PDB file of C-alpha atoms in Angstrom:
ATOM      1  CA  UNK A   1      -6.314  16.336   3.785  1.00  0.00           C
ATOM      2  CA  UNK A   2      -3.374  14.625   2.146  1.00  0.00           C
ATOM      3  CA  UNK A   3      -2.756  13.045  -1.435  1.00  0.00           C
ATOM      4  CA  UNK A   4       0.107  12.259  -3.768  1.00  0.00           C
ATOM      5  CA  UNK A   5       0.110  12.598  -7.425  1.00  0.00           C
ATOM      6  CA  UNK A   6       2.321  10.288  -9.584  1.00  0.00           C
ATOM      7  CA  UNK A   7       3.379  11.262 -12.878  1.00  0.00           C
ATOM      8  CA  UNK A   8       3.539   8.924 -15.688  1.00  0.00           C
ATOM      9  CA  UNK A   9       1.432   5.533 -15.294  1.00  0.00           C
ATOM     10  CA  UNK A  10       4.303   3.644 -17.532  1.00  0.00           C
ATOM     11  CA  UNK A  11       8.212   4.552 -17.402  1.00  0.00           C
ATOM     12  CA  UNK A  12      10.414   2.226 -19.939  1.00  0.00           C
ATOM     13  CA  UNK A  13      14.094   2.562 -19.681  1.00  0.00           C
ATOM     14  CA  UNK A  14      16.588   0.349 -20.792  1.00  0.00           C
ATOM     15  CA  UNK A  15      18.707  -1.694 -18.658  1.00  0.00           C
ATOM     16  CA  UNK A  16      21.627   0.348 -17.198  1.00  0.00           C
ATOM     17  CA  UNK A  17      19.822   3.584 -17.617  1.00  0.00           C
ATOM     18  CA  UNK A  18      18.646   5.900 -15.007  1.00  0.00           C
ATOM     19  CA  UNK A  19      15.129   5.516 -13.467  1.00  0.00           C
ATOM     20  CA  UNK A  20      13.454   8.612 -12.640  1.00  0.00           C
ATOM     21  CA  UNK A  21       9.908   7.940 -10.966  1.00  0.00           C
ATOM     22  CA  UNK A  22       8.090  11.116 -10.125  1.00  0.00           C
ATOM     23  CA  UNK A  23       6.159  11.626  -7.029  1.00  0.00           C
ATOM     24  CA  UNK A  24       4.370  14.765  -5.785  1.00  0.00           C
ATOM     25  CA  UNK A  25       2.180  15.222  -2.863  1.00  0.00           C
ATOM     26  CA  UNK A  26       0.048  17.517  -1.104  1.00  0.00           C
ATOM     27  CA  UNK A  27      -0.457  17.459   2.755  1.00  0.00           C
ATOM     28  CA  UNK A  28      -1.308  20.215   5.457  1.00  0.00           C
ATOM     29  CA  UNK A  29       0.799  18.837   7.826  1.00  0.00           C
ATOM     30  CA  UNK A  30       4.562  17.837   7.701  1.00  0.00           C
ATOM     31  CA  UNK A  31       4.204  14.903   5.988  1.00  0.00           C
ATOM     32  CA  UNK A  32       5.801  11.226   6.077  1.00  0.00           C
ATOM     33  CA  UNK A  33       6.828   9.730   2.483  1.00  0.00           C
ATOM     34  CA  UNK A  34       6.983   6.192   1.585  1.00  0.00           C
ATOM     35  CA  UNK A  35       7.769   4.619  -1.796  1.00  0.00           C
ATOM     36  CA  UNK A  36       6.644   0.932  -2.025  1.00  0.00           C
ATOM     37  CA  UNK A  37       7.285  -1.502  -4.658  1.00  0.00           C
ATOM     38  CA  UNK A  38       5.005  -4.439  -6.071  1.00  0.00           C
ATOM     39  CA  UNK A  39       6.299  -7.232  -7.726  1.00  0.00           C
ATOM     40  CA  UNK A  40       3.779  -9.217 -10.111  1.00  0.00           C
ATOM     41  CA  UNK A  41       1.264 -11.070  -8.339  1.00  0.00           C
ATOM     42  CA  UNK A  42       2.796 -10.288  -4.826  1.00  0.00           C
ATOM     43  CA  UNK A  43       2.230  -8.348  -2.269  1.00  0.00           C
ATOM     44  CA  UNK A  44       3.769  -4.239  -1.525  1.00  0.00           C
ATOM     45  CA  UNK A  45       7.158  -4.086   0.173  1.00  0.00           C
ATOM     46  CA  UNK A  46       8.804  -1.219   1.528  1.00  0.00           C
ATOM     47  CA  UNK A  47      11.703   0.648  -0.451  1.00  0.00           C
ATOM     48  CA  UNK A  48      12.251   3.821   1.469  1.00  0.00           C
ATOM     49  CA  UNK A  49      10.956   6.357   3.799  1.00  0.00           C
ATOM     50  CA  UNK A  50      11.073   9.735   4.856  1.00  0.00           C
ATOM     51  CA  UNK A  51      10.410  10.662   8.389  1.00  0.00           C
ATOM     52  CA  UNK A  52      12.503  14.153   8.478  1.00  0.00           C
ATOM     53  CA  UNK A  53      15.796  12.966   9.674  1.00  0.00           C
ATOM     54  CA  UNK A  54      17.401  13.555   6.547  1.00  0.00           C
ATOM     55  CA  UNK A  55      15.999  14.724   3.010  1.00  0.00           C
ATOM     56  CA  UNK A  56      17.981  12.306   0.781  1.00  0.00           C
ATOM     57  CA  UNK A  57      16.625   8.938   1.825  1.00  0.00           C
ATOM     58  CA  UNK A  58      18.322   5.559   0.455  1.00  0.00           C
ATOM     59  CA  UNK A  59      16.496   2.445   0.434  1.00  0.00           C
ATOM     60  CA  UNK A  60      16.666  -1.174  -0.649  1.00  0.00           C
ATOM     61  CA  UNK A  61      18.259  -2.389  -4.288  1.00  0.00           C
ATOM     62  CA  UNK A  62      19.856   0.826  -4.801  1.00  0.00           C
ATOM     63  CA  UNK A  63      17.231   3.026  -4.954  1.00  0.00           C
ATOM     64  CA  UNK A  64      17.191   6.449  -3.312  1.00  0.00           C
ATOM     65  CA  UNK A  65      14.562   9.497  -3.165  1.00  0.00           C
ATOM     66  CA  UNK A  66      14.977  13.132  -2.067  1.00  0.00           C
ATOM     67  CA  UNK A  67      12.597  15.206  -0.118  1.00  0.00           C
ATOM     68  CA  UNK A  68      12.052  18.650  -1.416  1.00  0.00           C
ATOM     69  CA  UNK A  69       9.816  20.522   0.277  1.00  0.00           C
ATOM     70  CA  UNK A  70       9.694  23.654  -1.735  1.00  0.00           C
ATOM     71  CA  UNK A  71       8.475  21.494  -5.092  1.00  0.00           C
ATOM     72  CA  UNK A  72       6.618  19.024  -2.797  1.00  0.00           C
ATOM     73  CA  UNK A  73       8.217  15.953  -4.451  1.00  0.00           C
ATOM     74  CA  UNK A  74       9.851  12.861  -3.550  1.00  0.00           C
ATOM     75  CA  UNK A  75      10.738  11.356  -6.515  1.00  0.00           C
ATOM     76  CA  UNK A  76      12.417   7.762  -6.671  1.00  0.00           C
ATOM     77  CA  UNK A  77      15.754   7.279  -8.741  1.00  0.00           C
ATOM     78  CA  UNK A  78      18.172   4.582  -9.407  1.00  0.00           C
ATOM     79  CA  UNK A  79      21.358   5.258 -11.324  1.00  0.00           C
ATOM     80  CA  UNK A  80      21.612   1.964 -13.411  1.00  0.00           C
ATOM     81  CA  UNK A  81      18.211   0.025 -13.883  1.00  0.00           C
ATOM     82  CA  UNK A  82      18.434  -3.977 -13.694  1.00  0.00           C
ATOM     83  CA  UNK A  83      15.906  -6.114 -15.200  1.00  0.00           C
ATOM     84  CA  UNK A  84      14.888  -7.261 -11.702  1.00  0.00           C
ATOM     85  CA  UNK A  85      13.383  -3.699 -11.066  1.00  0.00           C
ATOM     86  CA  UNK A  86      10.688  -4.496 -13.146  1.00  0.00           C
ATOM     87  CA  UNK A  87       7.736  -3.895 -11.277  1.00  0.00           C
ATOM     88  CA  UNK A  88       5.274  -1.413  -9.929  1.00  0.00           C
ATOM     89  CA  UNK A  89       6.053   1.496  -7.717  1.00  0.00           C
ATOM     90  CA  UNK A  90       3.493   3.429  -5.374  1.00  0.00           C
ATOM     91  CA  UNK A  91       4.385   6.806  -3.388  1.00  0.00           C
ATOM     92  CA  UNK A  92       2.494   6.964  -0.314  1.00  0.00           C
ATOM     93  CA  UNK A  93       1.808   9.914   2.330  1.00  0.00           C
ATOM     94  CA  UNK A  94       0.922   9.965   5.784  1.00  0.00           C
ATOM     95  CA  UNK A  95       0.667  12.476   8.396  1.00  0.00           C
ATOM     96  CA  UNK A  96      -1.287  14.587  10.927  1.00  0.00           C
ATOM     97  CA  UNK A  97      -3.433  12.722  13.603  1.00  0.00           C
ATOM     98  CA  UNK A  98      -4.851  10.240  11.570  1.00  0.00           C
ATOM     99  CA  UNK A  99      -3.582   6.819  10.991  1.00  0.00           C
ATOM    100  CA  UNK A 100      -4.322   6.392   7.443  1.00  0.00           C
ATOM    101  CA  UNK A 101      -1.774   5.768   4.501  1.00  0.00           C
ATOM    102  CA  UNK A 102      -2.410   7.341   0.919  1.00  0.00           C
ATOM    103  CA  UNK A 103      -1.569   5.972  -2.034  1.00  0.00           C
ATOM    104  CA  UNK A 104      -0.816   7.161  -5.301  1.00  0.00           C
ATOM    105  CA  UNK A 105      -1.891   5.279  -8.380  1.00  0.00           C
ATOM    106  CA  UNK A 106       1.399   3.535  -9.102  1.00  0.00           C
ATOM    107  CA  UNK A 107       3.962   3.818 -11.672  1.00  0.00           C
ATOM    108  CA  UNK A 108       4.810   0.769 -13.798  1.00  0.00           C
ATOM    109  CA  UNK A 109       8.317   0.285 -14.678  1.00  0.00           C
ATOM    110  CA  UNK A 110       9.154  -1.738 -17.465  1.00  0.00           C
ATOM    111  CA  UNK A 111      13.154  -2.573 -18.143  1.00  0.00           C
ATOM    112  CA  UNK A 112      14.353  -3.314 -21.906  1.00  0.00           C
ATOM    113  CA  UNK A 113      17.559  -5.512 -22.037  1.00  0.00           C
TER     114      UNK A 113
ATOM    115  CA  UNK B   1       7.553 -15.562  11.550  1.00  0.00           C
ATOM    116  CA  UNK B   2       4.993 -16.310   8.652  1.00  0.00           C
ATOM    117  CA  UNK B   3       4.305 -12.057   8.415  1.00  0.00           C
ATOM    118  CA  UNK B   4       0.776 -11.249   7.134  1.00  0.00           C
ATOM    119  CA  UNK B   5      -0.975 -14.381   5.584  1.00  0.00           C
ATOM    120  CA  UNK B   6      -4.299 -13.950   3.830  1.00  0.00           C
ATOM    121  CA  UNK B   7      -6.505 -16.780   2.686  1.00  0.00           C
ATOM    122  CA  UNK B   8      -7.942 -17.477   0.292  1.00  0.00           C
ATOM    123  CA  UNK B   9      -5.663 -16.578  -2.592  1.00  0.00           C
ATOM    124  CA  UNK B  10      -8.549 -16.709  -5.215  1.00  0.00           C
ATOM    125  CA  UNK B  11     -12.348 -16.808  -5.141  1.00  0.00           C
ATOM    126  CA  UNK B  12     -15.148 -16.459  -7.457  1.00  0.00           C
ATOM    127  CA  UNK B  13     -18.308 -15.624  -6.050  1.00  0.00           C
ATOM    128  CA  UNK B  14     -21.880 -14.644  -7.509  1.00  0.00           C
ATOM    129  CA  UNK B  15     -23.981 -11.736  -7.117  1.00  0.00           C
ATOM    130  CA  UNK B  16     -25.404 -11.295  -3.462  1.00  0.00           C
ATOM    131  CA  UNK B  17     -23.144 -14.251  -2.072  1.00  0.00           C
ATOM    132  CA  UNK B  18     -21.438 -12.959   1.411  1.00  0.00           C
ATOM    133  CA  UNK B  19     -18.202 -14.364   2.222  1.00  0.00           C
ATOM    134  CA  UNK B  20     -15.151 -13.599   4.429  1.00  0.00           C
ATOM    135  CA  UNK B  21     -11.550 -12.796   3.592  1.00  0.00           C
ATOM    136  CA  UNK B  22      -9.404 -14.038   6.499  1.00  0.00           C
ATOM    137  CA  UNK B  23      -6.322 -11.814   7.423  1.00  0.00           C
ATOM    138  CA  UNK B  24      -3.681 -13.277  10.310  1.00  0.00           C
ATOM    139  CA  UNK B  25      -0.394 -11.637  11.615  1.00  0.00           C
ATOM    140  CA  UNK B  26       2.280 -12.738  13.805  1.00  0.00           C
ATOM    141  CA  UNK B  27       3.908  -9.957  14.653  1.00  0.00           C
ATOM    142  CA  UNK B  28       1.889  -8.562  17.341  1.00  0.00           C
ATOM    143  CA  UNK B  29       1.238  -5.404  15.754  1.00  0.00           C
ATOM    144  CA  UNK B  30      -1.488  -3.231  16.893  1.00  0.00           C
ATOM    145  CA  UNK B  31      -2.410  -1.475  13.496  1.00  0.00           C
ATOM    146  CA  UNK B  32      -4.047  -3.604  10.876  1.00  0.00           C
ATOM    147  CA  UNK B  33      -6.032  -2.170   7.827  1.00  0.00           C
ATOM    148  CA  UNK B  34      -7.452  -3.680   4.427  1.00  0.00           C
ATOM    149  CA  UNK B  35      -6.937  -2.410   1.006  1.00  0.00           C
ATOM    150  CA  UNK B  36      -8.477  -2.690  -2.238  1.00  0.00           C
ATOM    151  CA  UNK B  37      -6.282  -2.360  -5.542  1.00  0.00           C
ATOM    152  CA  UNK B  38      -8.032  -1.732  -9.031  1.00  0.00           C
ATOM    153  CA  UNK B  39      -6.250  -0.780 -12.009  1.00  0.00           C
ATOM    154  CA  UNK B  40      -5.188   2.724 -12.340  1.00  0.00           C
ATOM    155  CA  UNK B  41      -6.671   3.514  -8.699  1.00  0.00           C
ATOM    156  CA  UNK B  42      -3.674   2.430  -6.828  1.00  0.00           C
ATOM    157  CA  UNK B  43      -4.488   1.506  -3.153  1.00  0.00           C
ATOM    158  CA  UNK B  44      -7.920   2.598  -1.542  1.00  0.00           C
ATOM    159  CA  UNK B  45      -7.999   1.706   2.358  1.00  0.00           C
ATOM    160  CA  UNK B  46     -11.546   0.025   3.509  1.00  0.00           C
ATOM    161  CA  UNK B  47     -11.122  -0.064   7.067  1.00  0.00           C
ATOM    162  CA  UNK B  48      -8.689  -0.034   9.594  1.00  0.00           C
ATOM    163  CA  UNK B  49      -8.117  -1.075  13.234  1.00  0.00           C
ATOM    164  CA  UNK B  50      -5.696   0.454  15.931  1.00  0.00           C
ATOM    165  CA  UNK B  51      -6.182  -2.312  18.193  1.00  0.00           C
ATOM    166  CA  UNK B  52      -8.320  -5.443  19.275  1.00  0.00           C
ATOM    167  CA  UNK B  53     -11.930  -4.023  19.534  1.00  0.00           C
ATOM    168  CA  UNK B  54     -11.502  -0.788  17.774  1.00  0.00           C
ATOM    169  CA  UNK B  55     -11.950  -0.360  14.229  1.00  0.00           C
ATOM    170  CA  UNK B  56     -12.776   2.757  12.067  1.00  0.00           C
ATOM    171  CA  UNK B  57     -13.702   2.990   8.218  1.00  0.00           C
ATOM    172  CA  UNK B  58     -11.377   4.265   5.617  1.00  0.00           C
ATOM    173  CA  UNK B  59     -11.927   5.569   2.145  1.00  0.00           C
ATOM    174  CA  UNK B  60     -14.499   2.920   0.556  1.00  0.00           C
ATOM    175  CA  UNK B  61     -16.381   1.286   3.413  1.00  0.00           C
ATOM    176  CA  UNK B  62     -19.255   0.913   1.718  1.00  0.00           C
ATOM    177  CA  UNK B  63     -19.968  -2.891   1.074  1.00  0.00           C
ATOM    178  CA  UNK B  64     -17.496  -3.911   3.643  1.00  0.00           C
ATOM    179  CA  UNK B  65     -17.557  -5.234   7.314  1.00  0.00           C
ATOM    180  CA  UNK B  66     -14.653  -5.681   9.721  1.00  0.00           C
ATOM    181  CA  UNK B  67     -14.009  -6.679  13.579  1.00  0.00           C
ATOM    182  CA  UNK B  68     -10.735  -7.021  15.640  1.00  0.00           C
ATOM    183  CA  UNK B  69     -11.462  -9.550  18.482  1.00  0.00           C
ATOM    184  CA  UNK B  70      -7.882 -10.342  18.414  1.00  0.00           C
ATOM    185  CA  UNK B  71      -4.710  -8.795  18.111  1.00  0.00           C
ATOM    186  CA  UNK B  72      -3.627 -10.964  15.374  1.00  0.00           C
ATOM    187  CA  UNK B  73      -6.898 -11.449  13.085  1.00  0.00           C
ATOM    188  CA  UNK B  74      -8.722  -8.891  11.150  1.00  0.00           C
ATOM    189  CA  UNK B  75     -11.410 -10.524   8.948  1.00  0.00           C
ATOM    190  CA  UNK B  76     -13.176  -8.282   6.292  1.00  0.00           C
ATOM    191  CA  UNK B  77     -16.786  -9.366   5.603  1.00  0.00           C
ATOM    192  CA  UNK B  78     -18.469  -8.907   2.178  1.00  0.00           C
ATOM    193  CA  UNK B  79     -22.296  -8.283   3.069  1.00  0.00           C
ATOM    194  CA  UNK B  80     -23.511  -9.015  -0.347  1.00  0.00           C
ATOM    195  CA  UNK B  81     -21.301  -9.073  -3.005  1.00  0.00           C
ATOM    196  CA  UNK B  82     -21.249  -6.877  -6.103  1.00  0.00           C
ATOM    197  CA  UNK B  83     -19.610  -6.817  -9.379  1.00  0.00           C
ATOM    198  CA  UNK B  84     -18.058  -3.422  -8.410  1.00  0.00           C
ATOM    199  CA  UNK B  85     -16.330  -5.448  -5.491  1.00  0.00           C
ATOM    200  CA  UNK B  86     -14.360  -7.305  -8.241  1.00  0.00           C
ATOM    201  CA  UNK B  87     -11.084  -6.349  -7.318  1.00  0.00           C
ATOM    202  CA  UNK B  88      -7.567  -7.451  -5.377  1.00  0.00           C
ATOM    203  CA  UNK B  89      -7.880  -7.294  -1.645  1.00  0.00           C
ATOM    204  CA  UNK B  90      -4.390  -6.599   0.658  1.00  0.00           C
ATOM    205  CA  UNK B  91      -4.346  -6.929   4.454  1.00  0.00           C
ATOM    206  CA  UNK B  92      -1.577  -4.920   6.132  1.00  0.00           C
ATOM    207  CA  UNK B  93      -0.201  -4.398   9.420  1.00  0.00           C
ATOM    208  CA  UNK B  94       2.207  -2.121  11.465  1.00  0.00           C
ATOM    209  CA  UNK B  95       3.953  -1.881  14.821  1.00  0.00           C
ATOM    210  CA  UNK B  96       1.841   0.735  16.840  1.00  0.00           C
ATOM    211  CA  UNK B  97       0.044   2.956  15.593  1.00  0.00           C
ATOM    212  CA  UNK B  98       2.476   5.639  14.887  1.00  0.00           C
ATOM    213  CA  UNK B  99       2.100   6.935  11.017  1.00  0.00           C
ATOM    214  CA  UNK B 100       5.631   6.735  10.231  1.00  0.00           C
ATOM    215  CA  UNK B 101       6.265   3.215  10.949  1.00  0.00           C
ATOM    216  CA  UNK B 102       6.489   0.496   7.645  1.00  0.00           C
ATOM    217  CA  UNK B 103       3.369  -1.166   7.000  1.00  0.00           C
ATOM    218  CA  UNK B 104       3.894  -4.959   5.930  1.00  0.00           C
ATOM    219  CA  UNK B 105       1.482  -6.292   3.355  1.00  0.00           C
ATOM    220  CA  UNK B 106      -0.004  -9.749   2.865  1.00  0.00           C
ATOM    221  CA  UNK B 107       0.194 -11.721  -0.682  1.00  0.00           C
ATOM    222  CA  UNK B 108      -3.360 -10.416  -1.442  1.00  0.00           C
ATOM    223  CA  UNK B 109      -6.835 -11.828  -2.426  1.00  0.00           C
ATOM    224  CA  UNK B 110      -8.285 -11.892  -5.836  1.00  0.00           C
ATOM    225  CA  UNK B 111     -11.696 -11.481  -5.736  1.00  0.00           C
ATOM    226  CA  UNK B 112     -13.765 -12.113  -8.767  1.00  0.00           C
ATOM    227  CA  UNK B 113     -17.914 -11.377  -8.294  1.00  0.00           C
ATOM    228  CA  UNK B 114     -20.007 -12.673 -11.230  1.00  0.00           C
TER     229      UNK B 114
END
């Protein structure tokens, strides 16, 4: 079984400030981990993914995430927030022989001018 | 490529009515799935398919039916709509069945059941 916990349903930052969105996972097998972003009234699009090649993963729009096995975490960061980063962010995990992707409940990021 | 398309974008139903949400992809992806998104709940898997003629249940399958007669199409049927099925529905597809492949999402269908 696998699960994802996103700490903080709503994060608010100022433009130019560091963005940190937290994700912890639980998986009985080596996991694959994903971050997706959803802009208002749109579907989800992939930001980045961890597939065991490298623990620090770089994605689109300046985002990156670090896989920390000892902490079972996959936190998403961006050094400097931009107004266009305002969206909902979902962490997801998959693993094992099943085909399923399990999503966290999402974190809404607000960027203040 | 149009990617993943969904119709309709919006739908209002009365309790007990049935309808089909359409999903199509033009990327020749083997894997397709349906999710529902509710506030504070994230996305929950309803049904999925690993190829034409093969479907299976996800986390919340009750009240929904699917079939996969072609690679391109994966319709979701609501048999007898209930207010609890008011939600935003997303269809997604990915190449092959490897779980590390990116899933591509459609724009969603916003369904209200009165």
